Backbone as JSON, one array per atom type, in Angstrom:
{
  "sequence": "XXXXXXXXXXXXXXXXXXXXXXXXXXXXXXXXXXXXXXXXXXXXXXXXXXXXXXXXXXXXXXXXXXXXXXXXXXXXXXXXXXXXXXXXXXXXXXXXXXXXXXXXXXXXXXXXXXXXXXXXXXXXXXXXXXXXXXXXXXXXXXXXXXXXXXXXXXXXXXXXXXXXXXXXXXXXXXXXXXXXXXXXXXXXXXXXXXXXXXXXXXXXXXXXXXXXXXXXXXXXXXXXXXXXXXXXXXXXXXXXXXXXXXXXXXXXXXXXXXXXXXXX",
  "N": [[185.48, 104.28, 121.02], [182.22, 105.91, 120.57], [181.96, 107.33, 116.8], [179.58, 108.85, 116.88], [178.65, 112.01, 117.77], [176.82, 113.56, 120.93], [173.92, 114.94, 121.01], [173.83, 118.12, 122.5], [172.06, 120.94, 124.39], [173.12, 123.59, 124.07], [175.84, 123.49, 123.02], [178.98, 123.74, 122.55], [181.42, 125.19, 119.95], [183.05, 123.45, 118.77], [181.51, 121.35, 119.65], [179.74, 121.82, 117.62], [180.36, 121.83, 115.33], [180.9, 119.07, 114.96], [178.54, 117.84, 115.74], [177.33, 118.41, 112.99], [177.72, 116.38, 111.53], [177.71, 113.46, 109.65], [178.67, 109.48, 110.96], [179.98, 109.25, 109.08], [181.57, 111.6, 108.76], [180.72, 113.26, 106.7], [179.5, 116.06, 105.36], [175.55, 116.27, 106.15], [173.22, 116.4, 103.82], [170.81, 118.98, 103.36], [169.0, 119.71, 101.36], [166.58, 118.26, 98.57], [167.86, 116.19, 96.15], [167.4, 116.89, 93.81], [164.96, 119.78, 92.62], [162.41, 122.15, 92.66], [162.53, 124.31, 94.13], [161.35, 127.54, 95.06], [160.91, 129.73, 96.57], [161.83, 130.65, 100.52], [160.73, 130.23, 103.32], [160.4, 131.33, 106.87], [160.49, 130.57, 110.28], [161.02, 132.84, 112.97], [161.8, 133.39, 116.13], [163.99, 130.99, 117.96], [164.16, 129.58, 115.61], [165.71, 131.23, 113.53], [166.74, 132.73, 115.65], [168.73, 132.47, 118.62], [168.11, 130.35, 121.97], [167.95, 132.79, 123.7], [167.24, 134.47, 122.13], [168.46, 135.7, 120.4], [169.72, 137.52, 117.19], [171.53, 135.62, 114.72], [174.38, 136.08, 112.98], [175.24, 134.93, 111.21], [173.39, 133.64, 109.53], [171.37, 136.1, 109.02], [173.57, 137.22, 107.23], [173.5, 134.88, 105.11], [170.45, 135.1, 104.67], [170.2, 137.04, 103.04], [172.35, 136.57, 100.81], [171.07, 134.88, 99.88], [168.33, 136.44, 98.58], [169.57, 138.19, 97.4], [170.11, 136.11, 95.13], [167.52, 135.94, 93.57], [165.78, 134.67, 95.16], [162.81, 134.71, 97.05], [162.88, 135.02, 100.31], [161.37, 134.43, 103.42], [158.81, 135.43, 106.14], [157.51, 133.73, 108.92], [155.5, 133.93, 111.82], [155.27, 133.8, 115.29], [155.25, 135.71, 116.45], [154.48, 139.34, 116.4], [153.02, 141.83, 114.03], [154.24, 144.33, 114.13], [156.97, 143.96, 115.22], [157.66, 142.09, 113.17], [157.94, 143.41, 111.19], [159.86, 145.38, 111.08], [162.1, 143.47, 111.03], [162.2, 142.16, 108.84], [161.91, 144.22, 106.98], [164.64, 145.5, 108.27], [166.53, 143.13, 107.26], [166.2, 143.27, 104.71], [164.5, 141.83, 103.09], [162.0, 139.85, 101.16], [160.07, 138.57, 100.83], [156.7, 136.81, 101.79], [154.99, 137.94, 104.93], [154.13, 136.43, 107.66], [152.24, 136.29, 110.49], [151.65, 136.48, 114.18], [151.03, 133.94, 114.26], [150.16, 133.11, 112.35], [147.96, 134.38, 111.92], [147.83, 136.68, 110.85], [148.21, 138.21, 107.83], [150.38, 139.25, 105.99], [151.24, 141.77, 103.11], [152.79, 143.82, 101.79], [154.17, 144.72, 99.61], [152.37, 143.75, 97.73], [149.95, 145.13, 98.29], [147.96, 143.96, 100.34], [147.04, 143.31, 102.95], [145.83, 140.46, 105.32], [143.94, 139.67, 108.09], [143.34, 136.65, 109.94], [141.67, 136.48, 112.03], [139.89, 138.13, 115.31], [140.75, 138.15, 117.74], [139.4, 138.85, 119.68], [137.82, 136.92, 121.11], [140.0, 134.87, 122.12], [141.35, 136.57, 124.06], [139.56, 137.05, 125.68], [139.24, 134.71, 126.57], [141.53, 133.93, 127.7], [141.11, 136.12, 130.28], [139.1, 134.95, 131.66], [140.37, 132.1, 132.36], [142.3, 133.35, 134.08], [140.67, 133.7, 136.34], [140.48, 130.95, 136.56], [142.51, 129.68, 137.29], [145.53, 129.56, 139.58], [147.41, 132.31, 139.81], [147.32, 132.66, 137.58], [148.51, 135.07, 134.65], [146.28, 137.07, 133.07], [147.24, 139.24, 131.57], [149.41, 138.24, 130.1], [152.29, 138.03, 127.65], [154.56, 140.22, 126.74], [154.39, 141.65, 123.94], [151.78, 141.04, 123.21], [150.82, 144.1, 123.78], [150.32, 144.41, 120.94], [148.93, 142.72, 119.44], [146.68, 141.46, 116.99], [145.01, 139.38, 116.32], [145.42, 137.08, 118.08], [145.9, 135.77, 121.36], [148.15, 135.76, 123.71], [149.59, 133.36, 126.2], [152.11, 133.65, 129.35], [155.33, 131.48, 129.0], [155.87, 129.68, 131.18], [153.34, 129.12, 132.4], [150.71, 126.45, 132.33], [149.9, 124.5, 130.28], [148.43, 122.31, 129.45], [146.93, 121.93, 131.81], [145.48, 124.23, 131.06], [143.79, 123.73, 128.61], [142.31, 121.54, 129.22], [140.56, 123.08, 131.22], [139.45, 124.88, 128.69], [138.1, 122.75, 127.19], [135.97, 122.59, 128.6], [134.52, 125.43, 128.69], [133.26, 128.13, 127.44], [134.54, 128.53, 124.78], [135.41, 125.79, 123.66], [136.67, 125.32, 121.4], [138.96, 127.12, 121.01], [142.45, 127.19, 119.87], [145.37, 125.77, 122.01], [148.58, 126.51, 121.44], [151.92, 124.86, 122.42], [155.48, 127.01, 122.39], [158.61, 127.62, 122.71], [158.56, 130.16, 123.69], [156.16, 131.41, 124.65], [153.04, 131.1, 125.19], [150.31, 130.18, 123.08], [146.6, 130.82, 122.15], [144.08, 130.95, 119.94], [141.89, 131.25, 117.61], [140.71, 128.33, 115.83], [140.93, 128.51, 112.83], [143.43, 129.62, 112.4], [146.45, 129.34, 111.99], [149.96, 129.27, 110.82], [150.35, 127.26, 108.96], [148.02, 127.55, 107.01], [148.27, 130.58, 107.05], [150.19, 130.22, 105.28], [149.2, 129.64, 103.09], [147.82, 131.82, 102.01], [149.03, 133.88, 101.69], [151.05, 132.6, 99.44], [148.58, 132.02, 97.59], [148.38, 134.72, 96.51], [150.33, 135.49, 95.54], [150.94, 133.68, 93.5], [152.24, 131.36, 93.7], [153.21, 127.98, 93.9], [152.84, 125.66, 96.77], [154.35, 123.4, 96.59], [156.57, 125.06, 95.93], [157.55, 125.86, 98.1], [160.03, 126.26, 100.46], [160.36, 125.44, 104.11], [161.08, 126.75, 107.41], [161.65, 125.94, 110.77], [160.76, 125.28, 114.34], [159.44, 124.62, 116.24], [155.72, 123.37, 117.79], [153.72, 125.57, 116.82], [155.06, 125.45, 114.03], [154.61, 123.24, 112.74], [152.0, 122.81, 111.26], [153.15, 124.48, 108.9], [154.94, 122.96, 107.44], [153.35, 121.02, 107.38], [152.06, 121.9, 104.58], [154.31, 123.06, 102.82], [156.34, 122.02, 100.22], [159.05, 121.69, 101.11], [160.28, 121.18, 103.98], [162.3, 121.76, 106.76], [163.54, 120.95, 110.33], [165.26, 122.65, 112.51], [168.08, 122.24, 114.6], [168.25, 121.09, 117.63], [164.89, 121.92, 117.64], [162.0, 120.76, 118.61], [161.33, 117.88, 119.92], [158.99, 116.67, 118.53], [158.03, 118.23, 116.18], [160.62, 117.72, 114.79], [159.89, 115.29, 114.26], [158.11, 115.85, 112.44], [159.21, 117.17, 109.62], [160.69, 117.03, 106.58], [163.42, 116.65, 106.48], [165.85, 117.17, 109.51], [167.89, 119.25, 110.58], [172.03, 119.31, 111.5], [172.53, 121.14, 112.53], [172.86, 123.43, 115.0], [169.72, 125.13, 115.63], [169.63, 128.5, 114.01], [172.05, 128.39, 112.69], [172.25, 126.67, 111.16], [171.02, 127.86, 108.27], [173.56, 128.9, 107.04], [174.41, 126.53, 106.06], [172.24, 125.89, 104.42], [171.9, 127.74, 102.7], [174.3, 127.84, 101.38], [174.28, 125.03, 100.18], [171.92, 125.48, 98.48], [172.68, 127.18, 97.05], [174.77, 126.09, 95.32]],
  "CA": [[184.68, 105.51, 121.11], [181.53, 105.95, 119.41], [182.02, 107.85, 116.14], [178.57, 109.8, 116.96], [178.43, 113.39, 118.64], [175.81, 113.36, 121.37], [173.32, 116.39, 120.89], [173.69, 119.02, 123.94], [171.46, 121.65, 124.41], [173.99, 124.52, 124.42], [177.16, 123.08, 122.42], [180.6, 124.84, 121.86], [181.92, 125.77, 118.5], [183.81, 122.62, 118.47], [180.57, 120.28, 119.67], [178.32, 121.82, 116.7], [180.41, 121.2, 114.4], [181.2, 117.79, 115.27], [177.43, 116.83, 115.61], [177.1, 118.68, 111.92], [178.65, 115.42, 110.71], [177.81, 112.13, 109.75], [179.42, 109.0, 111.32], [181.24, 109.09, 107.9], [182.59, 112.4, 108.51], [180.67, 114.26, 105.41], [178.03, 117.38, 106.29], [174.31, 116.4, 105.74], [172.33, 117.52, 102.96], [169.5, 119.85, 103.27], [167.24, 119.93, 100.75], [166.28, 117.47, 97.6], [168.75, 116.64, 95.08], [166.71, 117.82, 92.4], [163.83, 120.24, 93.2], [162.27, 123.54, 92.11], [161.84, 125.38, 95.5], [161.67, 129.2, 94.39], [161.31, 130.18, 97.96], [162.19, 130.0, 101.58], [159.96, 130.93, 104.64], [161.16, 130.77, 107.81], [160.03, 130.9, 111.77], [162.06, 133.71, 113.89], [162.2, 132.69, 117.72], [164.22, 129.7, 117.85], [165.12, 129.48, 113.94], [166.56, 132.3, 113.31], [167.78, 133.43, 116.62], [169.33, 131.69, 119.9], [166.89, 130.86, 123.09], [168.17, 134.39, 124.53], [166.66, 135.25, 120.94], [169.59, 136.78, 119.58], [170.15, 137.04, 116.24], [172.8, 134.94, 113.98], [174.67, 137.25, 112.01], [175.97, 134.49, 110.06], [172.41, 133.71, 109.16], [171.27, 136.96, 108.14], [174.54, 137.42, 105.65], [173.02, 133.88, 104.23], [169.62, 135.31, 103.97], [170.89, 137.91, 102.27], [172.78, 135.97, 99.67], [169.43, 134.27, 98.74], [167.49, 137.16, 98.51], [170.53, 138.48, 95.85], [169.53, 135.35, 93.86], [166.29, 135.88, 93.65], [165.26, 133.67, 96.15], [162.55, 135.47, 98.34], [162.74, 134.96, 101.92], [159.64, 135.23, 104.06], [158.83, 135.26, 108.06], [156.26, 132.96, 109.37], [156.13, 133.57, 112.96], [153.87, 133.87, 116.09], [155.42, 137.14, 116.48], [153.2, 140.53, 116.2], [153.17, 142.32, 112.97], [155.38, 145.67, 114.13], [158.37, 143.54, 115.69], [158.01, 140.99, 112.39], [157.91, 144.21, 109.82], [161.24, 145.64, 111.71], [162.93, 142.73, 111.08], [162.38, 142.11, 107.57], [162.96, 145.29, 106.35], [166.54, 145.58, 108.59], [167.68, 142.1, 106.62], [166.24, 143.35, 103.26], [163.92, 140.23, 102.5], [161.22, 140.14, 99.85], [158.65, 137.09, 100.97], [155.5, 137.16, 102.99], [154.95, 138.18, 106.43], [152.88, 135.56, 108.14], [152.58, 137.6, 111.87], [150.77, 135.9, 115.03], [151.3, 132.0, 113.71], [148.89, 133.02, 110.64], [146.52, 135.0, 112.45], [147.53, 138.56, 110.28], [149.26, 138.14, 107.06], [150.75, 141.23, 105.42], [152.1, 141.54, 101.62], [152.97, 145.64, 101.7], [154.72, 144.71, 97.99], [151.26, 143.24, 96.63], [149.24, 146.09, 99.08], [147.32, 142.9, 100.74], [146.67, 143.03, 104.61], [144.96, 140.14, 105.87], [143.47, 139.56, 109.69], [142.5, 135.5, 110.03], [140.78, 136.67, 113.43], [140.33, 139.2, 116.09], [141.43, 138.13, 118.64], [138.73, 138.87, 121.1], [137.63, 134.98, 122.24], [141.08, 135.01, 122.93], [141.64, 137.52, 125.14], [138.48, 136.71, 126.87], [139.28, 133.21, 127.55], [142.5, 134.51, 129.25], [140.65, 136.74, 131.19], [138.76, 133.6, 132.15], [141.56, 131.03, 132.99], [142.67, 133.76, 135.3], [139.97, 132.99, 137.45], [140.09, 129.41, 137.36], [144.1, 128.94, 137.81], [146.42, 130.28, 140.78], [148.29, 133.01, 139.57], [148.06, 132.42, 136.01], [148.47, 136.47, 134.37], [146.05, 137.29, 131.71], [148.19, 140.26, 130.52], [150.59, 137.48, 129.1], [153.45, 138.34, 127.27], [154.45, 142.0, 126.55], [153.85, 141.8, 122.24], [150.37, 141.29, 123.43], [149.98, 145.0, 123.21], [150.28, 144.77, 119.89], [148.36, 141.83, 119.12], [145.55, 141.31, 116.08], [144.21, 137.72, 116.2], [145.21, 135.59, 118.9], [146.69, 136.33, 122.48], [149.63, 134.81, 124.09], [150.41, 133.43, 127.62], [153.6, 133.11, 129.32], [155.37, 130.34, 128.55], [155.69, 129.09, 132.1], [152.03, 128.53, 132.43], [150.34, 124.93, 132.62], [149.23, 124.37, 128.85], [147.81, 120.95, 129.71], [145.28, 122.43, 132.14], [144.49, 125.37, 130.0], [143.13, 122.57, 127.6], [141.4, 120.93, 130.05], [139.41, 123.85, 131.51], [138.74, 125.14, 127.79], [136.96, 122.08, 126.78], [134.32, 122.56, 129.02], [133.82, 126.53, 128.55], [132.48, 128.61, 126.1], [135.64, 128.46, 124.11], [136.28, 124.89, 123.58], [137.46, 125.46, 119.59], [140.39, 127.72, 120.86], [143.72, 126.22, 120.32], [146.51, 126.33, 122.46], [150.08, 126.13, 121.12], [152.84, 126.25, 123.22], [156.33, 127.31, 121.62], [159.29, 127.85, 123.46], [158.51, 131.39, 124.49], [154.57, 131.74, 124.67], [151.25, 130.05, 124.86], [149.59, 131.17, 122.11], [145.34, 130.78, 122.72], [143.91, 130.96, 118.84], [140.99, 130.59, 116.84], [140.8, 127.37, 115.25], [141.52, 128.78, 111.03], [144.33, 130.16, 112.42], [147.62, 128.8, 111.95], [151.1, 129.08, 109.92], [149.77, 126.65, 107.16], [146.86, 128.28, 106.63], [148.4, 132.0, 106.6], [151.39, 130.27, 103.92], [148.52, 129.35, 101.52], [146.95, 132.71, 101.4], [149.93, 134.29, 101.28], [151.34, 131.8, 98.11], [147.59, 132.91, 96.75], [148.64, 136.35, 96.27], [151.56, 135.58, 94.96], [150.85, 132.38, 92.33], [153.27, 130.55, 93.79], [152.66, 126.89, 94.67], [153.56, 125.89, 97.88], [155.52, 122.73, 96.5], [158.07, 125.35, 95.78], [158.4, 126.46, 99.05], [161.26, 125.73, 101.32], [159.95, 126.29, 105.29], [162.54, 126.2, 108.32], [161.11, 126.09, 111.91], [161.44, 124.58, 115.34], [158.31, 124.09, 117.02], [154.56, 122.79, 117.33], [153.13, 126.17, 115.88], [155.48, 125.31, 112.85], [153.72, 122.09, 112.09], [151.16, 122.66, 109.56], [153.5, 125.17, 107.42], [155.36, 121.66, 107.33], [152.42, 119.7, 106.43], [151.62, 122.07, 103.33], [155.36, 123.25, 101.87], [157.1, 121.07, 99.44], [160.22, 120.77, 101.73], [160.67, 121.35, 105.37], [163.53, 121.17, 107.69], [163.78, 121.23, 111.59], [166.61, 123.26, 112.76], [168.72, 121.61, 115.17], [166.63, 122.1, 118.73], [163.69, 121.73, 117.63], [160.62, 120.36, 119.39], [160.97, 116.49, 118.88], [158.01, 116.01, 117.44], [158.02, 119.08, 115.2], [161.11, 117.4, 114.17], [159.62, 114.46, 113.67], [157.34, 115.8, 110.89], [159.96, 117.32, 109.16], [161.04, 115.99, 105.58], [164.92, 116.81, 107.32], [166.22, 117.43, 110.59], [169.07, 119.64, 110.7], [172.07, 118.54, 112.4], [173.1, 122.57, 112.72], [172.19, 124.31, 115.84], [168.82, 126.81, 115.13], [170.18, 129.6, 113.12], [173.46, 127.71, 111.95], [171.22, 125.72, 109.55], [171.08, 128.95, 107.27], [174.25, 129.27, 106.09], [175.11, 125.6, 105.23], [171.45, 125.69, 103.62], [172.14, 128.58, 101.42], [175.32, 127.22, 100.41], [173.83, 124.21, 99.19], [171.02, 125.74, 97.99], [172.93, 128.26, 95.62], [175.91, 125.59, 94.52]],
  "C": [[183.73, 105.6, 119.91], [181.94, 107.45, 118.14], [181.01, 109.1, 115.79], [178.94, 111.06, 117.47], [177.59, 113.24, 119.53], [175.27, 114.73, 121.12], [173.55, 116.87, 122.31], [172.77, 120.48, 122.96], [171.99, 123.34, 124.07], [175.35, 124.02, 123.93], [177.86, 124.21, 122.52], [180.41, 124.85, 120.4], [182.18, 124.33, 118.19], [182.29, 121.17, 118.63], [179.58, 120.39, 118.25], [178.79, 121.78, 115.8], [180.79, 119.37, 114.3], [179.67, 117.04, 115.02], [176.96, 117.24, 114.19], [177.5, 117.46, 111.04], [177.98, 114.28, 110.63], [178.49, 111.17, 110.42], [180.57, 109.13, 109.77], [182.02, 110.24, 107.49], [182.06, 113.46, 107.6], [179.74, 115.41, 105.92], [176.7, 116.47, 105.66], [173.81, 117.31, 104.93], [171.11, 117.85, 103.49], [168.24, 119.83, 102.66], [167.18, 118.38, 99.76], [168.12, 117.49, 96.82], [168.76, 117.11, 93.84], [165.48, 118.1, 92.92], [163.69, 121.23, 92.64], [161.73, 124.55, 92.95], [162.2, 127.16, 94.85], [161.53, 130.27, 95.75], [160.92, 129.68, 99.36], [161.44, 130.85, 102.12], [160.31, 130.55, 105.83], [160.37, 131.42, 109.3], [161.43, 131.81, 111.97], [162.75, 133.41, 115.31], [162.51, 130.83, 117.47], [164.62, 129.25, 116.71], [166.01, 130.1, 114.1], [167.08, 133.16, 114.02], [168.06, 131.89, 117.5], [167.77, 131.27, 120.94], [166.86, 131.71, 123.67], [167.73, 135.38, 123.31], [167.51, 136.34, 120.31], [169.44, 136.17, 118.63], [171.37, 136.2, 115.77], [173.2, 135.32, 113.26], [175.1, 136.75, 110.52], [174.85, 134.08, 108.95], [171.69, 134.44, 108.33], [171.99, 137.5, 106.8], [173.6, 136.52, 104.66], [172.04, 134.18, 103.69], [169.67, 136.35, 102.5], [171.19, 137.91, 100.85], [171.79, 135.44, 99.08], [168.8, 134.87, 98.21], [168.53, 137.37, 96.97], [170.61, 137.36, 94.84], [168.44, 135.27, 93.37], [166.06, 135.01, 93.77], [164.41, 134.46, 97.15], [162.77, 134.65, 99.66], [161.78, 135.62, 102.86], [159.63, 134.93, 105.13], [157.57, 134.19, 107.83], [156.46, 133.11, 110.69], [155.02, 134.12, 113.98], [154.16, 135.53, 116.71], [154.23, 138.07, 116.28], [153.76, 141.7, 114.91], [154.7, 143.56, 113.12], [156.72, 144.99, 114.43], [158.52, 142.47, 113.99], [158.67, 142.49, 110.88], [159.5, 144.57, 109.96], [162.37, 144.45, 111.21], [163.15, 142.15, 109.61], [162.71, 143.15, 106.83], [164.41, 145.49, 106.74], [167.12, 144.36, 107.82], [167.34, 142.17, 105.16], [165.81, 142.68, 102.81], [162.84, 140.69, 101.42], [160.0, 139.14, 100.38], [158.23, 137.89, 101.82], [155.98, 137.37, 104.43], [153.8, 137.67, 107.17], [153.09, 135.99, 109.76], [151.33, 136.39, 112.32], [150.63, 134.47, 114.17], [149.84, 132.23, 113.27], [147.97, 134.01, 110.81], [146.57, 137.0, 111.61], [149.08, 138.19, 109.16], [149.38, 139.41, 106.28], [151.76, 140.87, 104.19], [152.45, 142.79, 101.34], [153.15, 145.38, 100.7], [153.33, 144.64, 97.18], [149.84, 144.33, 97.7], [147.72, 145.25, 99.91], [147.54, 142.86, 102.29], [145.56, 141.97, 105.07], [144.6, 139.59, 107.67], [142.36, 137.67, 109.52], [140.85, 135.39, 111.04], [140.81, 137.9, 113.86], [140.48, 139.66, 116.86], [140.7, 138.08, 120.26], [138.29, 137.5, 121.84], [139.03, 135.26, 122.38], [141.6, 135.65, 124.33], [140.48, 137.4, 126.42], [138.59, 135.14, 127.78], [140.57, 133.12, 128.62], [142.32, 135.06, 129.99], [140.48, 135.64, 132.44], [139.95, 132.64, 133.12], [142.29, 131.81, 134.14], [142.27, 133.59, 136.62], [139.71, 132.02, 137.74], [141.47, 128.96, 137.87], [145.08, 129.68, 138.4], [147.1, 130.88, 140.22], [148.71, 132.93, 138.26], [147.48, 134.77, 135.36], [147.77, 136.47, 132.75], [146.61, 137.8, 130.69], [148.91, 139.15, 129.33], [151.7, 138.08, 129.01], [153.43, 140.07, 126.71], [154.55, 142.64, 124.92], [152.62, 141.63, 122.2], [149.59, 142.69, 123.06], [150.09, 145.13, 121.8], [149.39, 143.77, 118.89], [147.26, 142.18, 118.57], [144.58, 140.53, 115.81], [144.61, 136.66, 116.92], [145.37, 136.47, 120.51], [147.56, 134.96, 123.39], [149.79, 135.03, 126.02], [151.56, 132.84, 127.94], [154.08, 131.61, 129.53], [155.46, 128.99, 129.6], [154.08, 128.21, 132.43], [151.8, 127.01, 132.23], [149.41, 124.72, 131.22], [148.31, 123.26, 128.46], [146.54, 121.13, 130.47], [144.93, 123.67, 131.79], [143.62, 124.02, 128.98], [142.19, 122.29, 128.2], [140.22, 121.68, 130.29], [138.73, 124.56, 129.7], [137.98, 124.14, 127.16], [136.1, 122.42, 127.18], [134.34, 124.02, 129.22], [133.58, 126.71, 127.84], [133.82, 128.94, 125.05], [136.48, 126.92, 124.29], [136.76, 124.38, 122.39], [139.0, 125.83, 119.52], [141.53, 126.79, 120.51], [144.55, 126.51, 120.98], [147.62, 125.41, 122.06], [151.11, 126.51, 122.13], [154.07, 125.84, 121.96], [157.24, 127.49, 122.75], [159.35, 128.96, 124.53], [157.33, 131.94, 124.68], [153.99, 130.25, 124.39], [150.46, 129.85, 124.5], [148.04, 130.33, 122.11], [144.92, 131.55, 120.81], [142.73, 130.39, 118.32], [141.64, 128.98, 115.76], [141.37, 127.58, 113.71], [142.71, 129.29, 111.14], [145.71, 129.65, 113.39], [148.66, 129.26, 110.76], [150.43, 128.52, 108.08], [149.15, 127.38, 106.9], [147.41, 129.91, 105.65], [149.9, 131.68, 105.27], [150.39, 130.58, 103.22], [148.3, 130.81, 100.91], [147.85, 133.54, 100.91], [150.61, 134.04, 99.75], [150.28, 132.36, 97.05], [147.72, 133.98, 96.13], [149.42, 135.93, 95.59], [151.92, 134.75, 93.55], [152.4, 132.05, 92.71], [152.57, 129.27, 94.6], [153.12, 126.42, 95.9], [154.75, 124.7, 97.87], [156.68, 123.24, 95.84], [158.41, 126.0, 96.82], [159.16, 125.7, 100.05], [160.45, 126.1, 102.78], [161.34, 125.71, 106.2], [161.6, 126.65, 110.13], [161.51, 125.07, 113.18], [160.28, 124.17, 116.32], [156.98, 124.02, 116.96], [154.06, 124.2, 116.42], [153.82, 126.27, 114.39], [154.78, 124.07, 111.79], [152.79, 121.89, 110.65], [152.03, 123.85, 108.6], [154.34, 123.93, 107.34], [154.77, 120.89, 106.67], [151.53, 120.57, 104.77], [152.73, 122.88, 102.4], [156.23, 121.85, 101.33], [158.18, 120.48, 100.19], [159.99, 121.58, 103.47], [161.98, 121.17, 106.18], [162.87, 122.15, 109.16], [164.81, 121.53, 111.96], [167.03, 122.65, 114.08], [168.29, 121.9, 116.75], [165.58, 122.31, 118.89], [162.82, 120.95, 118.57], [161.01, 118.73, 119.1], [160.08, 116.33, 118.35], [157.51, 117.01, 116.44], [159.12, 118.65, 114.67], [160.77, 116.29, 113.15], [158.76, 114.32, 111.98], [158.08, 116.36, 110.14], [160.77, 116.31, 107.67], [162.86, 115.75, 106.47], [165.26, 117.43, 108.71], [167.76, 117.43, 110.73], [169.77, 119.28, 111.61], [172.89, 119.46, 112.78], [172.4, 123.05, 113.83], [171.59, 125.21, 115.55], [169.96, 127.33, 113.99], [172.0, 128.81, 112.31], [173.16, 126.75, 111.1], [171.7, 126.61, 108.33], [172.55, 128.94, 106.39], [174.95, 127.75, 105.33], [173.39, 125.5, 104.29], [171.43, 126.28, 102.31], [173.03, 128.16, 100.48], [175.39, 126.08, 99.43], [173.08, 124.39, 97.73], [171.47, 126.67, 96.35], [174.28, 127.45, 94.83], [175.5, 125.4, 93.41]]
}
């Protein structure tokens, strides 16, 4: 019998810790073995919850514990500002709030609101694609009404011929990301990376001290400009692939063996 675990999509208790393991039995490390990360930013859908987007309670304790070291902890997420603010104040965090995958970053501590975009090519080119593809729903997703700089369709949709038909309209800059739970339709400056830097700006912090934790393509470039990265267990393959580490913790069950490392 091989000594491996195979990954499943949906493990038990008993499968996730089993694939948490090396063949030699020990846990995987996390981060560097010497480093000077001073803080962690993290995606929400899919990190830091389930795919039924529940939270991880064991997670939040962990953030928790970081924050009480002074360690901030910051969102990055394609989320919409009011559901991202809610959620950092209920776990008590201190880092940025990178809202709409970059497109509206918010620092309330340093009194800094910024808007990458505004959203309107967006919303117009979903108008659009309504009329070129059978039953595709502009509305989108229902954080839409709250949306600042991009707009999001559902995740069912055909993301391959959205591409297609936006080359050749008057919006062939947009980007489309998909993510597990949306289709997010975006000006080109606006992304994750982008909204870390400006964020870090404010703050004089470099970004090779930040830690990021995420799971899919709109995580990518806060990957390709923080010091360390990890892919939480579930991830996207090829958002794993860019990944300095690839957790071997299911989503949100990263957190608390990360912290624990992180604060030994």
């Amino acid at each position: 019998m091989s000594d491996e675990m195979p990954f499943v999509k949906n493990p038990t208790l008993l499968q996730r810790y089993n694939q948490a393991l090396n063949p030699r039995g020990s846990t995987m490390e996390l981060l560097p073995t010497e480093h000077d990360l001073r803080m962690l930013v993290i995606d929400i859908d899919g990190t830091l919850t389930d795919e039924d987007k529940l939270l991880h309670t064991g997670a939040v304790e962990a953030l928790r514990k970081l924050e009480q070291a002074g360690i901030p902890v910051g969102l990055a997420t394609g989320n919409v500002r009011p559901i991202t603010w809610g959620l950092w104040r209920f776990l008590g965090i201190t880092g940025p709030m990178i809202c709409e995958t970059g497109g509206v970053i918010w620092e309330p501590q340093h009194e800094q609101l910024l808007h990458m975009a505004d959203g309107a090519r967006s919303r117009a080119a979903a108008e659009w694609l309504s009329t070129q593809i059978d039953g595709l729903d502009a509305a989108g997703i229902e954080s839409n009404a709250w949306r600042e700089s991009e707009w999001c369709l559902k995740v069912q949709e055909d993301d391959e011929r959205i591409r297609e038909l936006l080359s050749n309209s008057e919006w062939p800059d947009l980007k489309v990301v998909r993510t597990g739970f949306a289709i997010h339709l975006a000006e080109p400056q606006v992304n994750k990376g982008n909204g870390l830097l400006k964020s870090l700006e404010i703050r004089g912090i470099s970004p090779q001290q930040v830690c990021v934790v995420g799971d899919a393509p709109n995580d990518d470039p806060l990957f390709e400009v923080a010091g360390w990265s990890i892919a939480v267990g579930g991830a996207f393959e090829s958002t794993a692939n860019l990944a300095d580490v690839k957790s071997p913790y299911f989503r949100a069950e990263t957190f608390p063996h990360l912290v624990d490392e992180w604060l030994a």
